[in-house]
Structure formats: C-alpha cells, structure tokens
Coordinates of C-alpha atoms and ligand atoms in Angstrom, one line a residue:
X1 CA 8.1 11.4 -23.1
X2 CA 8.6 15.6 -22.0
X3 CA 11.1 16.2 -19.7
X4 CA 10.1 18.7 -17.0
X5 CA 12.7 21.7 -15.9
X6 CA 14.2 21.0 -12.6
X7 CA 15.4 24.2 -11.6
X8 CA 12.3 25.0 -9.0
X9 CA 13.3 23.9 -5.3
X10 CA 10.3 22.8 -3.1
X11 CA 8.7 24.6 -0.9
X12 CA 8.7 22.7 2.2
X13 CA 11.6 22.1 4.0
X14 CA 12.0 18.2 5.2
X15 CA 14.3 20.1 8.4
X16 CA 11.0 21.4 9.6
X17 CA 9.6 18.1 10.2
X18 CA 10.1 16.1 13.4
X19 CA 13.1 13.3 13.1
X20 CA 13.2 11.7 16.3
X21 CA 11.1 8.8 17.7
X22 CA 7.5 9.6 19.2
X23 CA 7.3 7.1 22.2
X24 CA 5.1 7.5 25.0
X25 CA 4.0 10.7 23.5
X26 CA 7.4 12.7 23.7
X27 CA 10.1 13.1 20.5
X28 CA 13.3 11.5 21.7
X29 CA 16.3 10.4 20.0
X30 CA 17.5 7.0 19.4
X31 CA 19.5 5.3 22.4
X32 CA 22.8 4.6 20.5
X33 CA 22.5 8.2 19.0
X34 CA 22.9 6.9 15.7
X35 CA 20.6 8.5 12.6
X36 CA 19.8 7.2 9.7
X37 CA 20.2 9.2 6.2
X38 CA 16.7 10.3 3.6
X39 CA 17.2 11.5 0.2
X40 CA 15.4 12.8 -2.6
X41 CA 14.9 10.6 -5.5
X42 CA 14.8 13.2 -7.7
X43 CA 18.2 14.7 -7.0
X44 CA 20.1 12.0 -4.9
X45 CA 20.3 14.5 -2.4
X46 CA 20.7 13.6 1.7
X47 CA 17.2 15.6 2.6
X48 CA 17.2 14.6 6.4
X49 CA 18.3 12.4 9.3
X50 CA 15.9 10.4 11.8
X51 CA 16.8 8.5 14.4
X52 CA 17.8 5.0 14.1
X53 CA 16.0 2.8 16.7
X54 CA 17.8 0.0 18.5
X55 CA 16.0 -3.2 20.0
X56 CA 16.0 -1.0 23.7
X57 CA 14.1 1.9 21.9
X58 CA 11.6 -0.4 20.3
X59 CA 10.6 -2.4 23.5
X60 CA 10.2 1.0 24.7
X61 CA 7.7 1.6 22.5
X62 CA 6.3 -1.6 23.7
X63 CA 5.9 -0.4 26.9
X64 CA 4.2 3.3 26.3
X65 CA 2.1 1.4 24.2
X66 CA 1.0 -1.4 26.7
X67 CA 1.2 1.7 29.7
X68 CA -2.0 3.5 27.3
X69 CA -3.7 0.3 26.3
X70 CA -6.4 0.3 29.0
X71 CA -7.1 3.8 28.9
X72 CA -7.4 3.6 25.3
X73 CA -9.9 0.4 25.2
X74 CA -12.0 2.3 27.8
X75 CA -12.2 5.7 25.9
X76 CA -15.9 6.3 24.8
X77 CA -16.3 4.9 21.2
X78 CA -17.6 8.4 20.5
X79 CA -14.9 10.0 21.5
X80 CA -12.0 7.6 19.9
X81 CA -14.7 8.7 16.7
X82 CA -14.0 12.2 17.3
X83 CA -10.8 12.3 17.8
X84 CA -10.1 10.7 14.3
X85 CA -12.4 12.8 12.6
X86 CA -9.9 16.0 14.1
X87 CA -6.8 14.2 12.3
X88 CA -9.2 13.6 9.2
X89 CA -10.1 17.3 9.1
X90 CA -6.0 18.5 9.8
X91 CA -4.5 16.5 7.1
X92 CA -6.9 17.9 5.0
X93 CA -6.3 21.4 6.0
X94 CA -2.2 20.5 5.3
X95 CA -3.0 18.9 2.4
X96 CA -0.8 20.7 -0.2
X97 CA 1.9 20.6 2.3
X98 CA 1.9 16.5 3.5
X99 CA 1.4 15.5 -0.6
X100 CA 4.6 18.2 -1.5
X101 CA 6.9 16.2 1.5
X102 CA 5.5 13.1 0.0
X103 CA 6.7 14.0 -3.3
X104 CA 10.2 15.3 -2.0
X105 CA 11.0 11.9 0.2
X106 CA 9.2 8.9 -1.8
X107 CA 9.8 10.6 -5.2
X108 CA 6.0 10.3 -7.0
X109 CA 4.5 13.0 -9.4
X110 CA 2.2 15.6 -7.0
X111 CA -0.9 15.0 -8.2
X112 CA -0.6 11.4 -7.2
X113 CA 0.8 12.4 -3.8
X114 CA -2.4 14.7 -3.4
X115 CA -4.8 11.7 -4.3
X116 CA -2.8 9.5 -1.9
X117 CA -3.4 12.5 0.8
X118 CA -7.2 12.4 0.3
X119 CA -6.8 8.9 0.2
X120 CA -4.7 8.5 3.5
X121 CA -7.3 10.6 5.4
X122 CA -10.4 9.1 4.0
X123 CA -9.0 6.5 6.7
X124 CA -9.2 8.4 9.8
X125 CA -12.9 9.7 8.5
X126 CA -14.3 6.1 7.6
X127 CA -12.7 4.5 10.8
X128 CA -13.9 7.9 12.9
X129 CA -17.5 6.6 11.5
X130 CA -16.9 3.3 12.1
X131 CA -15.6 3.6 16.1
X132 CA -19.3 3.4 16.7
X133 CA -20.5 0.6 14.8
X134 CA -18.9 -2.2 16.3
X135 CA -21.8 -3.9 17.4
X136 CA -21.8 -7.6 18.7
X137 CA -24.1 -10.5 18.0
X138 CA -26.6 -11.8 20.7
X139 CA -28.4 -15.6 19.9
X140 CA -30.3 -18.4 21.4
X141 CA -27.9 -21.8 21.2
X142 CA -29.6 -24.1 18.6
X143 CA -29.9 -26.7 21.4
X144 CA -32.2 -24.1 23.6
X145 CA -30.0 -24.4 26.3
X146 CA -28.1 -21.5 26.7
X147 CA -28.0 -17.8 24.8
X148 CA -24.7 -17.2 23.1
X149 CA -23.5 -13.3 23.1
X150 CA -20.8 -11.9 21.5
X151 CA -18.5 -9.0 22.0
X152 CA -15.8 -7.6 20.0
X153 CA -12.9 -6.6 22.2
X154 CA -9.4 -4.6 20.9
X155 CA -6.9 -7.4 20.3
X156 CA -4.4 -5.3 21.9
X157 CA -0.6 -3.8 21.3
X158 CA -0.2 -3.7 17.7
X159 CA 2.7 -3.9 15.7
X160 CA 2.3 -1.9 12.3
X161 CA 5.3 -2.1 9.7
X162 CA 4.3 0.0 6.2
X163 CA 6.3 0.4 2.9
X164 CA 7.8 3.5 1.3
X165 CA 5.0 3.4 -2.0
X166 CA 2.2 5.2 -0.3
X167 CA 3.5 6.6 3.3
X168 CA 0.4 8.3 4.1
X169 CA -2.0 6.2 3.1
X170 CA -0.7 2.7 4.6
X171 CA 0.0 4.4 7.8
X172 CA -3.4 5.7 8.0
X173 CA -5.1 2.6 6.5
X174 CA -3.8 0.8 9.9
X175 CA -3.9 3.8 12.6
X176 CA -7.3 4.1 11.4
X177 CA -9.1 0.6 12.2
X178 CA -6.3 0.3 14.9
X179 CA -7.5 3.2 17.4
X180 CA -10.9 2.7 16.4
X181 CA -11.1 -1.0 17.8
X182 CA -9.4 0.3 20.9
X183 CA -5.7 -0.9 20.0
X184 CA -2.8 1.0 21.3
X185 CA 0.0 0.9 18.4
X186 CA 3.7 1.2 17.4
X187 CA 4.2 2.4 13.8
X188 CA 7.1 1.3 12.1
X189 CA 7.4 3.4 8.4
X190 CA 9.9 2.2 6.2
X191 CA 13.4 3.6 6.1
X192 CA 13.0 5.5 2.9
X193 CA 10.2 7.8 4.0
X194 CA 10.2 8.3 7.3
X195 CA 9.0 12.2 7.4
X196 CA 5.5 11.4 6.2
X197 CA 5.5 9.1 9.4
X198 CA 6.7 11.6 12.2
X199 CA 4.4 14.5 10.4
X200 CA 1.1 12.0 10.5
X201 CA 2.1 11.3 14.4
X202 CA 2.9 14.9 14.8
X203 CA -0.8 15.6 13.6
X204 CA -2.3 12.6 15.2
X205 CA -1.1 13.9 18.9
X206 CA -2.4 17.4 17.5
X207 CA -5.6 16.0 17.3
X208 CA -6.0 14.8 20.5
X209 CA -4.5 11.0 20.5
X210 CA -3.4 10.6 24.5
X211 CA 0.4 9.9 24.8
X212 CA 1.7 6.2 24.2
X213 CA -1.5 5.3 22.2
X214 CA 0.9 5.7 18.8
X215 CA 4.5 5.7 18.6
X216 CA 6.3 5.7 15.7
X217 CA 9.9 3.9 15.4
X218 CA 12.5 4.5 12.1
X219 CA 15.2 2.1 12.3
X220 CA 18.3 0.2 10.1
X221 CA 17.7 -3.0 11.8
X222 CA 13.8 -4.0 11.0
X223 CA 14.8 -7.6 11.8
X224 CA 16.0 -7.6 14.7
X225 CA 13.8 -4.7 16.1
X226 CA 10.5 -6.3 14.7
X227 CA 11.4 -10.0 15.7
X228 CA 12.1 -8.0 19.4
X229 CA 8.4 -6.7 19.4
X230 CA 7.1 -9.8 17.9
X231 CA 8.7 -12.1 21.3
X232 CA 7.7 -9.5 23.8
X233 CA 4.2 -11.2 24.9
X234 CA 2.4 -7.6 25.5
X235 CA 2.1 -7.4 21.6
X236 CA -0.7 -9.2 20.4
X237 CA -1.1 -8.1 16.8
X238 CA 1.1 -7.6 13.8
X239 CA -0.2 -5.9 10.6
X240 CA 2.2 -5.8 7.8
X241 CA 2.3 -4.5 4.4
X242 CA 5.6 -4.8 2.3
X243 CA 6.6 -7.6 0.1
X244 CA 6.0 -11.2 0.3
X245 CA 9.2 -12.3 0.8
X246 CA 9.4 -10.0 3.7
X247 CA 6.0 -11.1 4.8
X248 CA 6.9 -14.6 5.3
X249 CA 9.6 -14.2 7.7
X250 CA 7.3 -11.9 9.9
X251 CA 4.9 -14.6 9.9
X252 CA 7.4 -17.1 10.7
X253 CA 8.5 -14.6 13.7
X254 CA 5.1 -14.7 14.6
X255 CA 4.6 -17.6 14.6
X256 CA 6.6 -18.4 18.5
X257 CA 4.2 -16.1 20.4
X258 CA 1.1 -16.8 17.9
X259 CA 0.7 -13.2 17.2
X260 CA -2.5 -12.0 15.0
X261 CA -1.2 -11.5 11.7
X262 CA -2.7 -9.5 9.0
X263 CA -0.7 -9.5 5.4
X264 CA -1.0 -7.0 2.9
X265 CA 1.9 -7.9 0.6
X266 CA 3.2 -8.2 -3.1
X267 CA 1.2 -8.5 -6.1
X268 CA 1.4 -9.1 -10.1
X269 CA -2.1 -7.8 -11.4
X270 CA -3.2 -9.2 -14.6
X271 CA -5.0 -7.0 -16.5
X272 CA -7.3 -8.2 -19.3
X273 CA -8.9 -6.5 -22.2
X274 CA -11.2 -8.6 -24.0
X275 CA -12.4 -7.9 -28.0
X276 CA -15.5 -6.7 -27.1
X277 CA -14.0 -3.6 -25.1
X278 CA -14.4 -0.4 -25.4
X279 CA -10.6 0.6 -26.0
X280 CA -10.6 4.1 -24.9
X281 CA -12.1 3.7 -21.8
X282 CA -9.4 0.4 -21.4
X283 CA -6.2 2.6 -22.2
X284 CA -7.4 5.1 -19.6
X285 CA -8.0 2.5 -17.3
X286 CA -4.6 1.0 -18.3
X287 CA -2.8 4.7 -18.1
X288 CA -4.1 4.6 -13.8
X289 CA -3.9 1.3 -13.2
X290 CA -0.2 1.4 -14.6
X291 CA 0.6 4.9 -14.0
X292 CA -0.5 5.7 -10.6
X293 CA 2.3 6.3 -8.3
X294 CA 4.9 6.0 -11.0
X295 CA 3.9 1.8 -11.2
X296 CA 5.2 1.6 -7.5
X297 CA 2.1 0.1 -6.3
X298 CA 0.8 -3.5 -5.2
X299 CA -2.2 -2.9 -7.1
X300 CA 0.0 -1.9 -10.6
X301 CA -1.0 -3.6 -14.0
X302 CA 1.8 -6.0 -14.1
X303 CA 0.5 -7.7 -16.7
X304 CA -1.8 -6.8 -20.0
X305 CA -3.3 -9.9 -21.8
X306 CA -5.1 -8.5 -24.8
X307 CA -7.2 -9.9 -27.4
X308 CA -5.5 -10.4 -30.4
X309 CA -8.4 -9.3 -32.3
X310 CA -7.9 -5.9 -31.1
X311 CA -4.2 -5.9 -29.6
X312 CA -3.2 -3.5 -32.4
X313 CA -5.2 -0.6 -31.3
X314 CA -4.7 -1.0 -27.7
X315 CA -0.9 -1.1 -28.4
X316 CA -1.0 2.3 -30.6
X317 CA -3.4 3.8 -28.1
X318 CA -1.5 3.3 -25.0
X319 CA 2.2 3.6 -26.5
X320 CA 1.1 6.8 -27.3
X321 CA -0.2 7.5 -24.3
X322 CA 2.8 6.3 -22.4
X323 CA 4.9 8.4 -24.6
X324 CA 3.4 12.0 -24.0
X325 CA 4.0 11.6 -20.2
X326 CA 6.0 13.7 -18.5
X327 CA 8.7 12.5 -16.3
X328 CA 10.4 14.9 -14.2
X329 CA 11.3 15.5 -9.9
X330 CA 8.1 14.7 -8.2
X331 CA 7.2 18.1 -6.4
X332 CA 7.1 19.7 -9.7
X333 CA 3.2 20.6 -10.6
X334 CA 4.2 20.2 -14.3
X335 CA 5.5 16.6 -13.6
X336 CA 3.1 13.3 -14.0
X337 CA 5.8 10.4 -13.3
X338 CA 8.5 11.2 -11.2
X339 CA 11.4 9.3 -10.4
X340 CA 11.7 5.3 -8.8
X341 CA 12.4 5.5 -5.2
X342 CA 16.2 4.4 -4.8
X343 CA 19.0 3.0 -7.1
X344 CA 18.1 -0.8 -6.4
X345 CA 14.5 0.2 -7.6
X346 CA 15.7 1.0 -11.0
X347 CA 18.5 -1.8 -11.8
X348 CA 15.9 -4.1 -10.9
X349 CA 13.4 -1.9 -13.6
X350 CA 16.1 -1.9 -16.4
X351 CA 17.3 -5.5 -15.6
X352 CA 13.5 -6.5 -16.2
X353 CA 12.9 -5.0 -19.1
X354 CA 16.3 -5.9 -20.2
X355 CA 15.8 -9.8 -19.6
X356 CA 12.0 -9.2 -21.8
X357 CA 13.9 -7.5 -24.6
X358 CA 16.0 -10.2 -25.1
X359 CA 13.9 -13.0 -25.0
X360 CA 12.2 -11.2 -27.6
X361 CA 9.8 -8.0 -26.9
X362 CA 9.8 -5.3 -28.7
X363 CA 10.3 -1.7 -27.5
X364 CA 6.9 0.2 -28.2
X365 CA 8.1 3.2 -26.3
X366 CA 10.5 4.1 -23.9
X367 CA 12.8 1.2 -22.8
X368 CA 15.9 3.0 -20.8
X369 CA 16.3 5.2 -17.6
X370 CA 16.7 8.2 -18.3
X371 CA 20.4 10.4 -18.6
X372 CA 20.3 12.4 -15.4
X373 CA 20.4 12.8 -11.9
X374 CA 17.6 10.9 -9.9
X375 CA 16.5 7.3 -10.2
X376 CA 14.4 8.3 -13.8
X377 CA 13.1 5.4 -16.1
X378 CA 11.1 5.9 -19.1
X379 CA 7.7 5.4 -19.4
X380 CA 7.9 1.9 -21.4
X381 CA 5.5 0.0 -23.3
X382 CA 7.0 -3.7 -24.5
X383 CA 4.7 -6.3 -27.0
X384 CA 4.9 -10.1 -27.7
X385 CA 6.7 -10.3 -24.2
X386 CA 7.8 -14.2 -23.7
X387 CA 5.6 -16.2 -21.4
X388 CA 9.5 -16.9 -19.3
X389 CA 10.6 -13.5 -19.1
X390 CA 10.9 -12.0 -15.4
X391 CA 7.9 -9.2 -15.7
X392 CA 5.6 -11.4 -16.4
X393 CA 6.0 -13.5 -12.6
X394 CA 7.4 -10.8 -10.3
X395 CA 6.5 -7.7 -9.7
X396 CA 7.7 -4.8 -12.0
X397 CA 7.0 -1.5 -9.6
X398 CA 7.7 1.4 -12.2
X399 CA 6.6 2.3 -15.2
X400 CA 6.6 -0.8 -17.6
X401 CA 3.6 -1.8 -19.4
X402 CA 4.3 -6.0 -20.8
X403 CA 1.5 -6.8 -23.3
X404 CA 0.9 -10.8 -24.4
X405 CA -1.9 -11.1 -26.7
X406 CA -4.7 -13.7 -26.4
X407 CA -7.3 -15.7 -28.2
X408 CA -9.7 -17.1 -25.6
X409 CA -11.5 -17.0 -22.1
X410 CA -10.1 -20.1 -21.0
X411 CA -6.6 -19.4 -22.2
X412 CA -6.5 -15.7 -20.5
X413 CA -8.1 -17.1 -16.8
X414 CA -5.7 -19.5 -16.7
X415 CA -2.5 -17.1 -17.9
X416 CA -4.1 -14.4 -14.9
X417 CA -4.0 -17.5 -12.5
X418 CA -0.9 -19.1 -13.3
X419 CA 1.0 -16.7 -10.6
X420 CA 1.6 -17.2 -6.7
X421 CA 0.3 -13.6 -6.6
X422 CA -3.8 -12.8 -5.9
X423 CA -4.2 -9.3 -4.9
X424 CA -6.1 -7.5 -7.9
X425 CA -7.1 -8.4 -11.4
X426 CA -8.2 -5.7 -13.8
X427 CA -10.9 -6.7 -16.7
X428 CA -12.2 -4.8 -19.4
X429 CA -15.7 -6.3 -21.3
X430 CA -18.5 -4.5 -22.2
X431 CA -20.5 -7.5 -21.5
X432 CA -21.5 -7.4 -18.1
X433 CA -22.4 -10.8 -18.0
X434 CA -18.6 -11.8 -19.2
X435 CA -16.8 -9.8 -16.7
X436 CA -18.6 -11.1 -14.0
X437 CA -18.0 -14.7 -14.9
X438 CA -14.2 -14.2 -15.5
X439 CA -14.2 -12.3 -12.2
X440 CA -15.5 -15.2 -9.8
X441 CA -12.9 -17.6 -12.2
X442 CA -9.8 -15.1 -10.8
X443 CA -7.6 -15.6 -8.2
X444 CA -7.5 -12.3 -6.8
X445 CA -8.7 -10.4 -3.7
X446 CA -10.2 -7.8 -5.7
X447 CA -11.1 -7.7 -9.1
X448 CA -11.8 -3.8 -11.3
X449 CA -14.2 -4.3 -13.6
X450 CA -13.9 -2.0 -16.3
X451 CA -12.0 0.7 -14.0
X452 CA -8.5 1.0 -13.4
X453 CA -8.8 1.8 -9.8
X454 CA -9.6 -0.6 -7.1
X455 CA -9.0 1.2 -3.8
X456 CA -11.4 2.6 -1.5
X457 CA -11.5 3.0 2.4
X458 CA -14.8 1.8 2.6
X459 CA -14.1 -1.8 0.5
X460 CA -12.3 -5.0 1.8
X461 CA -8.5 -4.3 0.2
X462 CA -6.9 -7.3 0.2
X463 CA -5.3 -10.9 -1.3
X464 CA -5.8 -14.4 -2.1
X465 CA -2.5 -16.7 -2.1
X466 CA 0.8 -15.5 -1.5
X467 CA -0.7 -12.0 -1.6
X468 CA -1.9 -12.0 2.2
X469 CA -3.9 -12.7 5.0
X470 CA -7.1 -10.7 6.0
X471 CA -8.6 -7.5 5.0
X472 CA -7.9 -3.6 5.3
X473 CA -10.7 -0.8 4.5
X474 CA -14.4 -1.3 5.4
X475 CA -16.1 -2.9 8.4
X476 CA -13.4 -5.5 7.5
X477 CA -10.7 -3.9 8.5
X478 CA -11.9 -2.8 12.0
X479 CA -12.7 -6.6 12.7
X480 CA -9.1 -7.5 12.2
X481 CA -8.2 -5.8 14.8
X482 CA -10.8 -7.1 17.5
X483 CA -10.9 -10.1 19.2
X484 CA -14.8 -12.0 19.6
X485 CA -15.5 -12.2 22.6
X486 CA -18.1 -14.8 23.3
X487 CA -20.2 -15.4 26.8
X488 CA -22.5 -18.3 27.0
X489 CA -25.0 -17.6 29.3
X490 CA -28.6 -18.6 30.4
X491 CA -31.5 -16.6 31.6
Ligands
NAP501 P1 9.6 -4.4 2.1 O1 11.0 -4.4 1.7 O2 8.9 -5.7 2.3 O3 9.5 -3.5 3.3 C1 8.3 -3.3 4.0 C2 8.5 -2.9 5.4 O4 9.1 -4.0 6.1 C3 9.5 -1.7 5.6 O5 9.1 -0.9 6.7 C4 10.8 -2.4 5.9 O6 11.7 -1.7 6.5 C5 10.3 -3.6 6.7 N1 11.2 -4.7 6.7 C6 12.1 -5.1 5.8 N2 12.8 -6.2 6.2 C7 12.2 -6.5 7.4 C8 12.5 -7.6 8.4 N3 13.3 -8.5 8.2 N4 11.7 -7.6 9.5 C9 10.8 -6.7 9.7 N5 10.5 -5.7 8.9 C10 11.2 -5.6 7.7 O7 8.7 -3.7 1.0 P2 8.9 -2.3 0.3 O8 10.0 -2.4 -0.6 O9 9.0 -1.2 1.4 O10 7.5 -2.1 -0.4 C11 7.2 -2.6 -1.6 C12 6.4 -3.9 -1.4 O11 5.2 -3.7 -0.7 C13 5.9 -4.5 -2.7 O12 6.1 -5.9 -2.7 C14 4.5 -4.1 -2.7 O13 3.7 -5.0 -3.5 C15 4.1 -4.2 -1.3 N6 2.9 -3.5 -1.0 C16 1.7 -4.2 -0.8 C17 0.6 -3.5 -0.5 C18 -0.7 -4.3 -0.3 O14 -1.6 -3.7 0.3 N7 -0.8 -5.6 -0.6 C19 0.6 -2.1 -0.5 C20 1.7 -1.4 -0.8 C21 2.9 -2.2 -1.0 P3 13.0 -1.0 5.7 O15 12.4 0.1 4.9 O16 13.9 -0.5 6.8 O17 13.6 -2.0 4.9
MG502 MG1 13.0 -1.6 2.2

C-alpha cells in the first residue's frame, strides 16, 4: 500500500453549494431551523450544514410535488426528452467539479467519482431517449369479442430515498425514469452526502425542470419523515435503494396505503474463478469488481470462491495487486482508494476482518486501518476464510477481499447460493458454454461473465431474494414507474 500526501486542499468549496431544501422549486430552510452537520472522511472535518427536514417540511414537499403532477404528466414526451438531455449535457460540462465534491463529502478515490459522474448522467441521456418510447400494446381479445388496448400512464408522486455510496448516480438512476414516465418526485439523499443532492437539483431546475416536479429533502429523522410521505395518499410510488434491513421496514410502511415499491438493496456477490480462467484477466476483473468505490458498493465482490487448482496464483496475483494501491483523501488525483465513509463504516470493516482472522484466515495483505486521520483501512486480502465467519454472509463494504477455495461446479453454485442475498454474481471461465450454465444455476439479478463490471443505464440492474423488488436502467426501469392502463373496447 503507498500512502498519498495530504497536504493539497480541494478545489471546490462544499459552502458554495446550495444547503437548504428545494420544495416547490424555491431553496428554503427547514421549519424547526435546525441543520444537520457533513464532514469529510478524509479529514473528519465538519465541511457543511443542510437543513434538517421535519415531518411539516416533508408533506410540503408532498404537496409541490402533487401541485406539478398534472402539468408534468401532460408535458410533451418530447419535451420531458429534452429537458433531460440539458441536465445530461450540464453535468457533463461540470464534470470535474460534481466528481471533486463527490470525492470531498462521500470520501472515494476521484477517478471513481468521475466514472460515477459519467455514470450518473448516462441516466438523464438514456431516460431523455427513452421519454419517447413508451409505447402501449393494442390486441384483439382471444374470445373475439372485444379489442384490448393498453396505455402506460405515470404512477404518480414518488418517493425516492438513495444511499451515500454513489450520490450521483442513484439519484439520477431514479430522477431519470421518474420524469420521463411523467412522475413528479421528492428526493430524499442520505444524510452523509447531501451536497451532491442539492447540486444535481440545482442543475436539474437549470435545465429547465418546472418548479415542484423535484424536490429534494435532507433530514435526521428518515423514519418518521418517510413513514409521513408513505401515509399521505397523494404518494403513490416509493423507490428505495439502501440496505435490506432498511428496505424491509419501508416496505412494511408501505404496506398501509399499498404504495408501489421498487427495492434496490443489499448484496453479498460471490465471485467465482474457475481452473480454466484466464487469471490475469480475473484479478483485473477482481481489482474493479472489489475496488471500485473503495468496496462501498452493492455490486462489491464479497466473496471469491477459487479453484483450488489455481488458488495459488490468483492469491499472489491479487495480493499483489491489492498491495500497490494507493490509499489516500479522495479528491487527491494521486489517490485510488480513499477513505470509508464514517467511523461506524470502519469498526464494522476491522471487526469483520477481525472475527475472519480469528476463526482462522490468514493476512495476505493489509489487515488494519490505517494510523491517521480519516476513516482509512487497508487494502486487505484474507485466504482459507471459515465458511462461519461474518464476511462471508453480510456484506463487507470496503476494501476486503475473503478467498475460500473450491473443488467443483456443484460445490461452488451451491456456496454462491447459500446467502439471502441475489443482486450480482461475478464468473470467470473461458468456456463459454460453462459460464453460461453456472449463470442460469445463480441466484442473482445479474450475473458478469468474465468482467468485473455489471452496471449499465441501458441494462435491467437489479435482485433476486432479499436483494429487491423490480428493476432500474433500461426500458425496465421506465415501466416501474408507469401504471398500465388497459381499456377494453369494441369496434
Ligand atoms: P441505509 O442505511 O439503508 O440508508 C439508505 C437511505 O435510507 C438513506 O437515505 C437513509 O437515510 C434512509 N433511511 C435510513 N433509515 C430509514 C428509515 N427508517 N426510514 C426511511 N429511510 C431511512 O443504507 P446506506 O448505509 O445509506 O447505504 C448502503 C446500503 O445500500 C448497502 O446495504 C448497499 O448494498 C445498499 N445499496 C444497494 C444498491 C442497489 O442498487 N441494490 C445500490 C447502492 C447501495 P440516512 O442517511 O439519514 O440514514
Ligand atoms: Mg445511513
């Protein structure tokens, strides 16, 4: 591991971006007054303040989202297209900028906060195309008597609630399909990166979004607020990503009013390497699928399962991989893991590893935070993990790599299965043949097939199990947030 300098301040200043709550259209503070503290990871520093909704604010929102609905679902198509394709085209022009405030409030390397910028506005351009193409279904009733035509309609208010790993891009991934279908929306971020929120409303209203057609709401009380919107019978839609424990309480919440749900929550990817892989490209695929975003990602290799026959060289390969990273404060261009995002991120990091090494793993590389400010933990690589040590059934989120070697198919589908998880599994074969088989025999919403990357705007992201409900990305994602609207009709 290289430690990067940390003397170089960042550029942007998190003062300069808008704190208070966009409802209605307008930036106003919190009712109670109260604000709500953000720090740097990197430095434990108190970067900014933003308001700290109460249940009055967030009904609020409610309303100036329900007072824009109509005008919203009636907006051309073409027009909702082209109004997305504006925001596309500005976050890409503030690029550098959004991925360096990124960096400074969430904590991850720059380069990944770039690729999650490109990522987060690859949203508003693949939903901008897809405002167009929502096309219904006309058909003649198999009985002849009637014709059956159907109409996809916005579902209506939505509730949006996002985590703190990729504040761009699971904003946008929801705004996107959201304003496309027609839906009028109230965006809550989560508490530890709220600027990324307020500067993607900031550009969305820049583009042209009419006031009280997204409204962004920070606040310390998510239950209460949330359970609020979830009761209030003008929402009709609640799309959440976060964790599953988290998840299953929303659901329950929305469960009174039977609000449309769509899940995206935890996961605990296996990710396989089989004898006949090529091993290169696997610990590349290994050094993303691990590495991006520090391992605070839903997607992150939780789990490697390697053949025994060729364990030894994947080991080597990707200790030594893990081992040359540099870990250092997130803004720095120098820096390619930065820190995890708060203190309770990285106890629950060291007590992992902690709990594996003493049912028996051995250290590889890494193994310990690091001595210095910031929530820092070393790139790690453990081996023989114990089939009951923590890792290996929840998820790990930072920078941990748990290898168990294997012996056959059977053995490794059922180890990849044996979790309540099913959001990705990674495979590496250069059989074809192979990975396709052991891909239909996972559990999991999405499956990388010799690549370490999954996610793409224009595929279904999503889980099986206790991962979630429903789809985000693709022509997918649009749908979920559309009623049908069918007619029966004779001529
Ligand atoms: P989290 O604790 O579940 O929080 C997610 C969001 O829910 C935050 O905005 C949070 O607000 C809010 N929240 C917390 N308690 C709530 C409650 N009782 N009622 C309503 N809202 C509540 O998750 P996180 O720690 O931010 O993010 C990490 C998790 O997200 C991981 O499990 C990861 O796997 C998952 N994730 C899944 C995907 C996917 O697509 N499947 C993508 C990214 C992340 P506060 O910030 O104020 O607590
Ligand atoms: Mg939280």
């Amino acid at each position: 591991m290289t430690s990067v300098a940390t003397a170089d301040l960042p550029a942007v200043d998190p003062g300069s971006v808008p704190s208070d709550l966009f409802i209605g259209g307008k930036w106003t503070g919190a009712c109670t007054g109260r604000r709500i503290d953000v720090f740097n990871p990197s430095t434990e520093e108190k970067i900014a303040t933003v308001a700290d909704a109460s249940v009055e604010d967030g009904i609020a929102a409610v309303e100036a989202a329900a007072a824009a609905a109509e005008g919203w679902a009636s907006t051309p198509p073409r027009k909702r297209a082209e109004i997305l394709r504006r925001a596309f085209e500005l976050m890409m022009a503030r690029a550098d900028w959004l991925a360096e405030l990124i960096s400074i409030e969430n904590g991850k390397a720059l380069a990944d906060a770039r690729g999650e910028v490109n990522y987060a506005a690859e949203f508003f351009r693949w939903y901008a195309e897809e405002a167009v193409r929502i096309n219904g279904e006309i058909s003649i009733a198999p009985s002849g008597a009637n014709r059956i035509i159907v109409q996809y309609q916005p579902v209506g208010v939505s509730v949006l609630v996002t985590p703190w790993n990729f504040p761009a891009a699971m904003a946008t991934r929801k705004i996107g399909p959201a304003l496309a279908a027609g839906c009028t929306c109230i965006l809550k971020p989560a508490t530890e990166t709220p600027l990324t929120a307020f500067a993607m409303a900031a550009i969305l209203a820049e583009a042209g979004v009419p006031a009280g057609v997204v409204n962004v709401i920070t606040t310390s009380s998510p239950g209460p607020v949330i359970g609020a919107l979830l009761h209030d019978p003008r929402v009709r839609k609640l799309s959440f990503t976060g964790s599953t424990g988290v998840g299953r309480q929303l659901l329950r919440e929305a469960a009174d009013c039977v609000v449309n749900c769509s899940m995206e929550l935890g996961g605990n990817a296996p990710f396989i390497v089989f004898d006949d892989a090529d091993i290169d490209a696997a610990v590349d695929g290994a050094m993303i699928a691990k590495m991006r975003n520090g391992g605070e990602a839903c997607t992150a290799a939780n789990r490697f399962y390697v053949h025994e026959a060729v364990h030894q060289n994947f080991a080597e390969k990707l200790s030594a991989r893990m081992k040359a990273v540099s870990v250092g404060d997130g803004w720095l261009p120098a820096t390619a893991c930065g820190p995890l995002v708060n203190a309770p991120s990285l106890r629950k990091v060291s007590e992992f590893v902690d709990d594996a090494v003493a049912r028996g793993a051995k250290v590889l590389t890494g193994g310990k935070k690091l001595d210095r400010k910031g929530f820092f933990y070393m790139p790690t690589v453990l081996a023989d993990v114990a089939p009951d040590s923590k890792l290996l059934h929840d998820e790990i989120f930072g920078p941990v790599a748990a290898l168990v070697r294997f012996k056959d198919d059977d053995e490794v589908v059922r180890l990849a299965n044996d979790t309540e998880y099913g959001l990705v599994s990674y495979v590496y074969t250069q059989n074809f043949a192979r990975g396709m088989r052991i891909a239909e025999r996972l559990d999991a919403g999405m499956v990388a097939l010799n690549r370490g990357l999954v996610s793409d705007p224009a595929a279904p992201f999503g889980g099986m199990k206790q991962s979630g409900l429903g789809r985000e990305g693709a022509h997918h994602g649009l749908l979920e947030f559309t009623e049908a609207k069918y007619v029966a009709t004779s001529w």
